[in-house]
Short mmCIF file of C-alpha atoms in Angstrom, two decimals:
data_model
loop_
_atom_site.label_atom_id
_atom_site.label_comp_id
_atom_site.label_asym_id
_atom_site.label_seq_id
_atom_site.Cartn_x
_atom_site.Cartn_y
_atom_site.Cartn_z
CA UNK M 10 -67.44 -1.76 -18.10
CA UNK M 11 -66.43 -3.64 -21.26
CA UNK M 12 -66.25 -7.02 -19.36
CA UNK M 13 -70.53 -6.06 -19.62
CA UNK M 14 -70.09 -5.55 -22.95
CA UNK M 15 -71.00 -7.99 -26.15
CA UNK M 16 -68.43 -9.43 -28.83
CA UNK M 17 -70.58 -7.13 -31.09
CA UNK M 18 -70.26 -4.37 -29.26
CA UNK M 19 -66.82 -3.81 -28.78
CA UNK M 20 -64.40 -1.63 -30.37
CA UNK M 21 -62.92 -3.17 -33.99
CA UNK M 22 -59.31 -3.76 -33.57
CA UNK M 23 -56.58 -2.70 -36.39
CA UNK M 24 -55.80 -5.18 -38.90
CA UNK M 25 -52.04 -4.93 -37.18
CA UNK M 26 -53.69 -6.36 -33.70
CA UNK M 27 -53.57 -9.81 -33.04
CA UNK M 28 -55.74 -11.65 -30.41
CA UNK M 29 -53.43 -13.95 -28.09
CA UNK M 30 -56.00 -16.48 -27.42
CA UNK M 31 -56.16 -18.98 -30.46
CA UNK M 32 -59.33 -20.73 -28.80
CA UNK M 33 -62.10 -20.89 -31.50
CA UNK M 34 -65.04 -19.73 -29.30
CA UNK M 35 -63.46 -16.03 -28.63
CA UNK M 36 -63.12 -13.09 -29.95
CA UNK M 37 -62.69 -12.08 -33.24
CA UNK M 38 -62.62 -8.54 -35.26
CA UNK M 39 -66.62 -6.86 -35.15
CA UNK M 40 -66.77 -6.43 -38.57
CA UNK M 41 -66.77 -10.33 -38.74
CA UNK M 42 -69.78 -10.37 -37.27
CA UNK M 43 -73.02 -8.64 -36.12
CA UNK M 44 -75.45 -8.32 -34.11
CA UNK M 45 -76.77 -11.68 -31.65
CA UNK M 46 -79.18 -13.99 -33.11
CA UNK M 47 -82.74 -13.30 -33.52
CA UNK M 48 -85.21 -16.34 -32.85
CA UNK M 49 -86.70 -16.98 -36.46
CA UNK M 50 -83.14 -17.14 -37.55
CA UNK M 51 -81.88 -19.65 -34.74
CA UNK M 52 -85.07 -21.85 -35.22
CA UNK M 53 -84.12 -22.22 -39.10
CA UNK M 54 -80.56 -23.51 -37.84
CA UNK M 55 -82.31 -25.56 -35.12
CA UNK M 56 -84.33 -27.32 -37.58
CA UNK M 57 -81.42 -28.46 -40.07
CA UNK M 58 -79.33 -29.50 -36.41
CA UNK M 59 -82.49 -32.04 -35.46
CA UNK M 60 -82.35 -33.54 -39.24
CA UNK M 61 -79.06 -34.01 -38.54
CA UNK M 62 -79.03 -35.41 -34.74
CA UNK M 63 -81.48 -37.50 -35.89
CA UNK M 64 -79.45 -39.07 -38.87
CA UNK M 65 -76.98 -39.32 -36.20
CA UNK M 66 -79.20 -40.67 -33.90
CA UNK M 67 -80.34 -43.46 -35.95
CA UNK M 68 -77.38 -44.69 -37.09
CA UNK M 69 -75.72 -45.11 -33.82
CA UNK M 70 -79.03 -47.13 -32.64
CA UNK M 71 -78.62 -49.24 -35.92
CA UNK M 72 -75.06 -49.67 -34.34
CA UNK M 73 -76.42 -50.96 -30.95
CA UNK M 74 -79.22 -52.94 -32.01
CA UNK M 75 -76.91 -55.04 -34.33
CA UNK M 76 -74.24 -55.55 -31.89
CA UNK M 77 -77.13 -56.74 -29.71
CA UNK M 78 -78.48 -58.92 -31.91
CA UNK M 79 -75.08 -60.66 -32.63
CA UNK M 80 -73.92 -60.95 -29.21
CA UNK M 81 -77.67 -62.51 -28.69
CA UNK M 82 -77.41 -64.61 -31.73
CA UNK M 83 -74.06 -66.10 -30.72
CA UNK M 84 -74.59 -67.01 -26.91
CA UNK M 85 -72.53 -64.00 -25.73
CA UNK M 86 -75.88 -62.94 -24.03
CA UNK M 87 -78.36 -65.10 -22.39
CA UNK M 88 -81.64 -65.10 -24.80
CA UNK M 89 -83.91 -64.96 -21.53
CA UNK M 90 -85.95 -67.98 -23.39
CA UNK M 91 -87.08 -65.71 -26.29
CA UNK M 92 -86.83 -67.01 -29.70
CA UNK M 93 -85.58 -64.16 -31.33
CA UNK M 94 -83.47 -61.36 -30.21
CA UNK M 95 -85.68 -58.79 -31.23
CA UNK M 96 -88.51 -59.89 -28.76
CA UNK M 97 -86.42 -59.78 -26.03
CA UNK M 98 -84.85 -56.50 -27.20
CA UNK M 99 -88.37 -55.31 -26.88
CA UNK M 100 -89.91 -57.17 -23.78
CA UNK M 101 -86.70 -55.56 -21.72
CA UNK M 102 -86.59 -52.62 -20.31
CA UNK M 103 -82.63 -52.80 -19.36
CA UNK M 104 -81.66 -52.97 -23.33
CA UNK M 105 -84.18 -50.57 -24.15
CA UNK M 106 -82.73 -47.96 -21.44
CA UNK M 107 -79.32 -48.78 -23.01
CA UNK M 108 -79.76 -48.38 -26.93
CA UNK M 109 -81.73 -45.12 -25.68
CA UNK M 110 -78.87 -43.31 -23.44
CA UNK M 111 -76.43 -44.53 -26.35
CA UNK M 112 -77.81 -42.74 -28.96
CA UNK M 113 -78.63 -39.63 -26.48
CA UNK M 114 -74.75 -39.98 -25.74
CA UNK M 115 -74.26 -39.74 -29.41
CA UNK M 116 -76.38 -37.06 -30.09
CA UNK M 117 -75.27 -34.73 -27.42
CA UNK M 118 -71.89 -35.66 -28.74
CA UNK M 119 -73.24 -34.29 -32.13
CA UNK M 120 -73.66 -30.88 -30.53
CA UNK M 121 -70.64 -30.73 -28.17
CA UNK M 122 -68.13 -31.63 -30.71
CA UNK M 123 -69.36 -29.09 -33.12
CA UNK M 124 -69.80 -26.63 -30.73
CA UNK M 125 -66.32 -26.86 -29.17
CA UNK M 126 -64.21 -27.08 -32.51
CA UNK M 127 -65.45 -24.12 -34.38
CA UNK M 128 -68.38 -22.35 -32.43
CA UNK M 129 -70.91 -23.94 -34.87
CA UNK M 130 -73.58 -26.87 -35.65
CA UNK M 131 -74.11 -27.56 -39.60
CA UNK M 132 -77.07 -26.18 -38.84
CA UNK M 133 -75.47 -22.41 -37.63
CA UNK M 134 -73.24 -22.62 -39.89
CA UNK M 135 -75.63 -22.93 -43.02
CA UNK M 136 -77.29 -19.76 -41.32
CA UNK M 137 -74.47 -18.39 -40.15
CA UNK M 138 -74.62 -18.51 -36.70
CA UNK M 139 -71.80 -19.02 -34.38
CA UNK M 140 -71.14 -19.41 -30.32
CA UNK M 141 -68.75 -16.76 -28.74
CA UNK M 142 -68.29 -16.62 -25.18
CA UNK M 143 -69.54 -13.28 -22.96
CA UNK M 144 -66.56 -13.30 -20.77
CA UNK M 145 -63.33 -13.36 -21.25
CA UNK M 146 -62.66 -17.14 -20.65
CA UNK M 147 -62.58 -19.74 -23.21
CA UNK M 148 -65.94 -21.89 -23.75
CA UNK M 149 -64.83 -24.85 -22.02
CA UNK M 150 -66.53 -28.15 -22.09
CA UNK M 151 -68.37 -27.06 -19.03
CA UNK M 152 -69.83 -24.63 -20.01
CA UNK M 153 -70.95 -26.18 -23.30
CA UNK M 154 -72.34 -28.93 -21.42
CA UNK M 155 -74.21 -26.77 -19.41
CA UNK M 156 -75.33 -25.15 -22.44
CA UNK M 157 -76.41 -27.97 -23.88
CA UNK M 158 -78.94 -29.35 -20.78
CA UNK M 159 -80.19 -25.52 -20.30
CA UNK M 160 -82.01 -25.36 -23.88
CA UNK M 161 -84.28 -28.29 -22.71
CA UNK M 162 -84.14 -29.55 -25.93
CA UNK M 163 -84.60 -26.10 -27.64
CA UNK M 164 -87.02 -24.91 -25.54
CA UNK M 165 -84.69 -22.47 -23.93
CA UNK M 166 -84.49 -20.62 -27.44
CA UNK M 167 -88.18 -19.50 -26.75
CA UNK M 168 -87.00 -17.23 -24.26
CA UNK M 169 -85.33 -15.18 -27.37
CA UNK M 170 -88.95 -13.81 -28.52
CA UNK M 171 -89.47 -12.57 -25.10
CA UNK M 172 -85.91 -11.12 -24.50
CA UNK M 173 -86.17 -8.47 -27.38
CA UNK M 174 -83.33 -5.79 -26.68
CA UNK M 175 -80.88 -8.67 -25.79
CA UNK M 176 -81.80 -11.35 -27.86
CA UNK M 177 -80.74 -14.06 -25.14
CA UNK M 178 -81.20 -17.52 -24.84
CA UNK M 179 -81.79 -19.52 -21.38
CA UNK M 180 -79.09 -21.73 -22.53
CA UNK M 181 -76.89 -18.54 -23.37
CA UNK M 182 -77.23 -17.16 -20.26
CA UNK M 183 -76.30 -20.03 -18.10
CA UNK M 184 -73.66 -20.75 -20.12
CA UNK M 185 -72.68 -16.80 -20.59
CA UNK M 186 -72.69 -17.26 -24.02
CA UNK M 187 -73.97 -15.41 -27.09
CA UNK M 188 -74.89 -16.49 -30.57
CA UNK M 189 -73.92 -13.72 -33.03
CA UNK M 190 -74.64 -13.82 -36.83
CA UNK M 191 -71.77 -14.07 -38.91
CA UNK M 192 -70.23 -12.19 -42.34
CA UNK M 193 -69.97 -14.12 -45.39
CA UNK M 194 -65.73 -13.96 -44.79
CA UNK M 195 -66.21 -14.73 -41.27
CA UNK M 196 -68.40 -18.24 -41.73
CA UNK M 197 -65.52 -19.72 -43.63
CA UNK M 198 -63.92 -22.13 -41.90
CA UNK M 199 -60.77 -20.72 -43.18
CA UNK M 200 -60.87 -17.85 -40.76
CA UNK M 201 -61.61 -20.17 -37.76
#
């Protein structure tokens, strides 16, 4: 019966109790933290993350596109008999493809890396939000990854309004997850 049971719902151990597992995305005492995320609250967070992913997005196409044009520039590609590199950048579809699953690489890297060393985006953590697992296992990279394709680029988060008494996520569920709101104490990164 309390495998079924939330992070937030379990008992609150003694200050004398120690957890065993030093993973980031597990327990921690209840009075760190309430109850799981409502939608309004996660949308707020989702809207500083995309800011962000796309400041990170942009930069590592700036990245790509340079390299490009250098390699392009100097003979270390074959200019395809366009004048400039940028025309040829555009006209193909092969170096559009790659500058486009770079900067997806990066961004999803945005969210994994974030998510696996402390539970949080900037994003949660300005509204402090923060990912704990539903299980007992650590979040692994699996599961994060699989968290990460299941909110269909945030869409999963919808299904929040319509999950009222559990306040789930599509991406939380299929990556038996929860995202809990955090105490003041419990959002510094002190206590991680």
């Amino acid at each position: 019966m309390a495998k079924n049971k939330t992070r937030a719902q379990q008992r609150v151990p003694n200050k004398s109790e120690k957890s065993a597992n030093t993973e980031p995305n597990t327990a921690q005492p209840a009075n760190d933290f309430g109850e799981r995320a409502g939608f309004f609250r996660r949308l707020a967070a989702m809207v500083y993350d995309v800011l962000v992913a796309v400041a990170v997005g942009m930069c590592a196409a700036m990245v790509m596109i340079v390299t490009l044009i250098v390699m392009l520039k100097n003979g270390g590609l074959d200019m395809q008999g366009f004048a400039e590199p940028a025309d040829l950048i555009q006209a193909s579809t092969g170096y559009k493809l790659l500058i486009q699953s770079w900067v997806g690489l990066w961004v999803a890297g945005f969210f994994l890396w974030f998510w696996k060393r402390g539970g949080q985006t900037l994003g949660m953590r300005a509204w402090r939000l923060r990912i704990f697992s539903t299980v007992e296992e650590p979040v692994t990279m699996t599961r994060l990854i699989t968290r990460l394709v299941g909110s269909l680029f945030g869409l999963g988060t919808l299904l929040v309004l319509f999950d009222v008494k559990e306040k789930q996520s599509l991406q939380d569920r299929l990556a038996k997850t929860e995202v809990l709101k955090l105490s003041k104490e419990a959002n510094d990164h002190k206590s991680w």
